[in-house]
Short mmCIF file of C-alpha atoms in Angstrom, two decimals:
data_model
loop_
_atom_site.label_atom_id
_atom_site.label_comp_id
_atom_site.label_asym_id
_atom_site.label_seq_id
_atom_site.Cartn_x
_atom_site.Cartn_y
_atom_site.Cartn_z
CA MET A 1 -11.15 -24.84 10.88
CA THR A 2 -13.95 -27.89 10.67
CA THR A 3 -13.66 -30.48 8.22
CA GLU A 4 -17.52 -29.72 7.14
CA ASN A 5 -16.62 -26.69 5.97
CA LEU A 6 -13.93 -27.50 3.58
CA PRO A 7 -13.93 -28.16 -0.16
CA GLU A 8 -16.17 -30.86 -1.66
CA VAL A 9 -13.67 -34.38 -2.37
CA VAL A 10 -14.23 -35.30 -5.76
CA SER A 11 -12.55 -37.05 -8.76
CA ARG A 12 -9.39 -35.40 -10.63
CA GLU A 13 -11.95 -35.53 -13.88
CA GLU A 14 -14.80 -33.41 -11.78
CA TRP A 15 -11.88 -30.95 -10.48
CA LEU A 16 -10.74 -30.29 -13.99
CA ALA A 17 -14.30 -29.37 -15.32
CA ALA A 18 -14.83 -27.01 -12.24
CA ARG A 19 -11.67 -25.73 -12.61
CA LYS A 20 -11.99 -24.50 -16.23
CA GLU A 21 -15.07 -23.62 -15.00
CA LEU A 22 -13.38 -20.82 -12.52
CA LEU A 23 -10.26 -19.98 -15.42
CA ALA A 24 -13.09 -18.90 -17.71
CA LYS A 25 -13.97 -16.06 -14.54
CA GLU A 26 -9.80 -15.11 -14.33
CA LYS A 27 -9.52 -14.90 -17.72
CA GLU A 28 -12.16 -12.76 -17.58
CA LEU A 29 -10.63 -11.16 -14.62
CA THR A 30 -7.32 -10.79 -16.23
CA ARG A 31 -8.58 -8.89 -18.99
CA ALA A 32 -10.73 -6.69 -16.51
CA ARG A 33 -7.09 -5.83 -14.92
CA ASP A 34 -5.49 -5.03 -18.03
CA ARG A 35 -8.14 -2.67 -19.18
CA VAL A 36 -7.54 -1.01 -15.92
CA ASN A 37 -3.93 -0.90 -15.93
CA ALA A 38 -3.70 1.07 -19.63
CA GLY A 39 -6.39 3.08 -18.42
CA ARG A 40 -4.33 4.10 -15.74
CA ARG A 41 -1.48 4.27 -17.67
CA ARG A 42 -3.54 7.04 -19.59
CA LEU A 43 -4.43 9.40 -16.44
CA PRO A 44 -2.75 12.63 -17.01
CA MET A 45 -0.11 13.55 -14.90
CA VAL A 46 0.62 16.63 -12.68
CA ARG A 47 3.55 18.73 -12.46
CA MET A 48 5.31 18.92 -9.32
CA ASP A 49 6.78 22.50 -9.20
CA LYS A 50 6.93 22.68 -5.08
CA PRO A 51 10.02 21.98 -3.81
CA TYR A 52 10.64 19.00 -0.71
CA ALA A 53 13.04 18.05 1.07
CA PHE A 54 13.53 14.70 2.20
CA GLU A 55 16.40 13.13 4.87
CA GLY A 56 18.08 9.92 4.29
CA PRO A 57 21.13 7.88 4.78
CA ASP A 58 23.34 11.03 2.72
CA GLY A 59 21.42 13.76 4.29
CA THR A 60 18.99 16.17 2.94
CA VAL A 61 17.79 15.42 -0.59
CA GLY A 62 14.66 16.72 -3.18
CA LEU A 63 12.09 14.55 -4.91
CA LEU A 64 14.09 14.24 -7.78
CA ASP A 65 17.12 12.50 -6.14
CA LEU A 66 14.83 9.75 -5.00
CA PHE A 67 14.68 8.44 -8.67
CA GLU A 68 18.06 7.43 -8.67
CA GLY A 69 18.56 8.40 -11.99
CA ARG A 70 15.63 6.13 -13.23
CA PRO A 71 12.74 7.49 -14.93
CA GLN A 72 9.97 6.20 -12.31
CA LEU A 73 9.67 5.86 -8.96
CA VAL A 74 7.06 4.32 -7.22
CA MET A 75 6.61 5.04 -3.61
CA HIS A 76 5.06 3.49 -0.38
CA HIS A 77 3.62 6.09 1.71
CA PHE A 78 4.80 4.29 5.13
CA MET A 79 2.86 5.14 8.57
CA PHE A 80 5.19 6.13 10.92
CA GLY A 81 4.47 9.49 12.79
CA PRO A 82 6.78 11.68 14.20
CA GLU A 83 5.91 10.96 17.71
CA TRP A 84 5.51 6.95 17.22
CA ASP A 85 8.33 4.92 18.62
CA GLN A 86 7.72 2.24 15.94
CA GLY A 87 6.24 1.84 12.41
CA CYS A 88 2.73 1.22 11.64
CA PRO A 89 2.44 -2.97 11.63
CA SER A 90 -0.09 -2.71 8.89
CA CYS A 91 2.57 -0.89 6.90
CA SER A 92 5.16 -3.27 8.26
CA SER A 93 3.80 -6.01 6.91
CA ALA A 94 3.44 -4.72 3.42
CA ALA A 95 7.54 -3.58 3.80
CA ASP A 96 8.00 -7.31 4.98
CA GLY A 97 7.32 -8.41 1.50
CA ILE A 98 9.48 -6.03 -0.17
CA GLY A 99 12.51 -8.05 -1.73
CA ARG A 100 15.15 -7.54 -4.05
CA LEU A 101 14.45 -4.51 -5.94
CA ARG A 102 16.69 -5.66 -9.22
CA GLN A 103 13.35 -6.41 -11.30
CA LEU A 104 11.84 -2.96 -10.92
CA HIS A 105 16.01 -1.35 -11.30
CA VAL A 106 16.10 -3.41 -14.76
CA ARG A 107 12.62 -1.74 -15.28
CA ASN A 108 13.61 1.82 -15.14
CA THR A 109 12.10 1.85 -11.97
CA THR A 110 13.04 2.71 -7.93
CA LEU A 111 11.14 2.32 -5.28
CA VAL A 112 11.18 3.94 -1.94
CA ALA A 113 9.17 4.53 1.13
CA VAL A 114 8.66 7.68 2.96
CA SER A 115 7.31 8.34 6.14
CA ARG A 116 7.16 11.65 8.51
CA ALA A 117 9.31 10.49 11.41
CA PRO A 118 12.51 11.69 11.83
CA TYR A 119 14.99 9.96 9.95
CA ALA A 120 17.25 8.51 12.75
CA LYS A 121 13.81 6.65 13.87
CA ILE A 122 13.42 5.27 10.81
CA ALA A 123 17.06 4.36 9.81
CA ALA A 124 16.60 2.29 13.75
CA PHE A 125 13.47 0.47 12.82
CA ARG A 126 14.59 -0.39 9.52
CA GLU A 127 17.57 -1.88 11.31
CA ARG A 128 15.89 -3.69 13.56
CA MET A 129 13.39 -5.10 10.64
CA GLY A 130 16.23 -6.30 8.62
CA TRP A 131 14.71 -4.42 5.49
CA THR A 132 16.96 -2.62 2.58
CA PHE A 133 15.01 -0.89 0.28
CA PRO A 134 15.09 3.19 0.44
CA TRP A 135 13.43 4.78 3.09
CA TYR A 136 12.88 8.83 3.90
CA SER A 137 11.75 10.79 6.03
CA SER A 138 9.44 13.89 5.19
CA TYR A 139 9.55 15.54 8.32
CA GLY A 140 9.21 19.05 8.66
CA SER A 141 7.57 19.22 5.05
CA ASP A 142 4.04 19.33 3.56
CA PHE A 143 4.78 16.95 1.44
CA ASN A 144 2.58 13.65 3.77
CA TYR A 145 -0.44 16.22 4.07
CA ASP A 146 -0.12 17.30 -0.08
CA PHE A 147 -0.56 13.51 -1.16
CA HIS A 148 -3.27 13.04 1.88
CA ALA A 149 -1.10 10.28 3.68
CA THR A 150 -1.27 12.63 6.53
CA LEU A 151 -5.04 14.36 7.07
CA ASP A 152 -5.19 17.71 8.60
CA ASP A 153 -7.74 20.25 7.09
CA ARG A 154 -5.28 23.34 9.11
CA VAL A 155 -2.94 22.37 6.61
CA VAL A 156 -4.38 20.53 3.08
CA PRO A 157 -8.17 20.39 2.55
CA VAL A 158 -9.14 17.15 4.11
CA LEU A 159 -9.06 14.23 0.95
CA LEU A 160 -9.75 10.51 2.31
CA HIS A 161 -9.71 8.08 -0.46
CA PHE A 162 -10.82 10.83 -2.60
CA ARG A 163 -13.31 12.12 -0.61
CA THR A 164 -13.81 15.90 0.43
CA GLU A 165 -14.86 16.75 3.85
CA ALA A 166 -18.12 17.33 1.84
CA GLU A 167 -18.42 14.02 0.70
CA LEU A 168 -17.00 12.47 4.03
CA ALA A 169 -20.26 13.86 5.74
CA GLU A 170 -22.50 12.42 3.76
CA ALA A 171 -20.54 8.81 2.76
CA GLY A 172 -18.53 8.82 6.26
CA THR A 173 -15.31 7.71 7.32
CA PRO A 174 -13.78 4.09 6.94
CA TRP A 175 -12.98 4.34 10.71
CA THR A 176 -16.23 5.72 12.20
CA GLY A 177 -18.93 5.52 9.31
CA GLY A 178 -19.41 9.25 10.41
CA PRO A 179 -17.97 12.67 9.11
CA TRP A 180 -14.47 14.26 9.51
CA THR A 181 -14.14 15.78 12.68
CA GLU A 182 -11.43 17.80 14.59
CA SER A 183 -10.57 14.48 16.54
CA MET A 184 -8.85 13.31 13.16
CA ARG A 185 -6.48 15.73 12.61
CA GLY A 186 -3.10 14.19 12.16
CA GLU A 187 -4.49 10.91 11.05
CA GLU A 188 -2.02 8.70 9.08
CA LEU A 189 -2.81 6.92 5.88
CA PRO A 190 -0.91 4.32 4.04
CA GLY A 191 -0.64 4.95 0.39
CA ILE A 192 1.03 4.12 -2.47
CA SER A 193 2.12 7.10 -5.30
CA ALA A 194 3.96 6.51 -8.54
CA PHE A 195 6.52 9.27 -10.40
CA LEU A 196 7.44 9.94 -13.68
CA ARG A 197 11.02 11.89 -14.41
CA VAL A 198 11.66 13.62 -17.49
CA GLY A 199 14.75 15.50 -17.51
CA GLU A 200 14.51 17.30 -14.65
CA GLU A 201 11.07 17.88 -14.47
CA VAL A 202 9.05 15.09 -12.11
CA PHE A 203 5.31 14.14 -12.34
CA HIS A 204 3.02 12.44 -10.57
CA THR A 205 0.82 10.09 -12.43
CA TYR A 206 -0.72 7.83 -9.81
CA SER A 207 -1.74 7.40 -6.21
CA THR A 208 -4.25 4.70 -4.23
CA TYR A 209 -4.76 3.87 -0.84
CA GLY A 210 -7.12 1.67 1.03
CA ARG A 211 -7.85 -1.78 -0.38
CA GLY A 212 -5.90 -0.48 -3.34
CA ILE A 213 -2.71 -1.27 -1.92
CA GLU A 214 -3.81 -4.60 -0.28
CA GLU A 215 -1.98 -6.46 -2.77
CA PHE A 216 0.95 -5.68 -1.22
CA HIS A 217 0.05 -6.68 2.05
CA ASN A 218 0.12 -10.29 4.11
CA GLY A 219 1.02 -12.02 1.27
CA TYR A 220 -2.50 -11.47 -0.32
CA ARG A 221 -1.88 -12.58 -3.36
CA TYR A 222 -0.17 -15.96 -2.57
CA LEU A 223 -3.37 -16.51 0.04
CA ASP A 224 -5.90 -15.43 -2.47
CA LEU A 225 -5.02 -18.80 -4.41
CA THR A 226 -5.45 -20.94 -1.08
CA ALA A 227 -8.39 -23.19 -0.07
CA LEU A 228 -8.27 -21.14 3.53
CA GLY A 229 -7.88 -18.07 1.61
CA ARG A 230 -6.70 -14.53 3.78
CA GLN A 231 -8.55 -16.35 6.76
CA GLU A 232 -10.59 -12.64 7.56
CA ALA A 233 -14.08 -12.70 9.09
CA TRP A 234 -15.44 -10.95 5.92
CA GLU A 235 -14.11 -13.89 3.05
CA GLU A 236 -17.00 -16.51 1.50
CA PRO A 237 -17.58 -18.95 2.20
CA LYS A 238 -17.62 -18.50 6.02
CA GLY A 239 -16.66 -21.08 8.47
CA ARG A 240 -13.52 -22.49 6.48
CA ALA A 241 -10.86 -20.64 8.82
CA VAL A 242 -10.90 -19.15 12.01
CA PRO A 243 -10.63 -15.36 11.23
CA LEU A 244 -7.05 -14.51 12.85
CA GLY A 245 -7.72 -10.73 12.40
CA LEU A 246 -4.77 -9.87 10.57
CA GLN A 247 -6.94 -7.70 7.85
CA VAL A 248 -4.82 -4.74 6.91
CA GLY A 249 -5.61 -2.67 10.16
CA GLY A 250 -6.86 -5.25 11.91
CA PRO A 251 -7.13 -5.78 15.73
CA ASN A 252 -4.71 -8.68 15.66
CA MET A 253 -1.77 -6.95 13.38
CA ARG A 254 1.41 -7.24 14.83
CA LEU A 255 4.96 -6.19 13.48
CA PRO A 256 6.85 -8.90 11.77
CA ASP A 257 9.38 -9.66 14.53
CA GLU A 258 6.29 -10.31 16.72
CA TYR A 259 5.08 -13.22 15.46
CA ASP A 260 6.14 -16.55 16.89
CA THR A 261 6.76 -17.86 13.26
#
């Protein structure tokens, strides 16, 4: 960090004038977010007719059981492949920010994580991290593939960030900028999905991937309030802080218990 790139030092009166100018833009953003949230609530939904099996601490359960009796379910698609020895550092960053779930529960909503790794691996890693949120294994089922959290055109047609294989040939994948290739089969993706239960029926209402889940990573919601921001290379103004490379999937991303602080 160099002092010449820090914010200008001004009087309290000048700061207040600048703050009010930014406040007007924040209010615009808040109103836009409210409109988007309302649009999200108006999305149509899809009935979940396909049976899925998940393994958890009490053995094998179905999708309906994940709701724990509540009408709403929010699910983290946590990247943890069957052959991996530990979970994805980026997903672990998001998971490390999950605290008490009481405020969700009193609003009739359950939060869980689901990964393809066998449950024994999940349970051991969860204990190592000191997490308490519910976490289930979808090992052996099509669930991850059907929700495009695991990509393999041999199982389910590719839909990466809602782009088909043909669309990716034109737009490029996030990793290479090129088309989908066979070498990408088995690629794991993070995501968040929402479900609604009506009686004994379950409906899929929403899913998001990529930057759609970034607010749940690395304390971004707090960092965006600060002068140094997320400390990532793409942020403006540049040069204010040394980029840490900790952006989602960044090269220096580590598991939470591997940091010095």
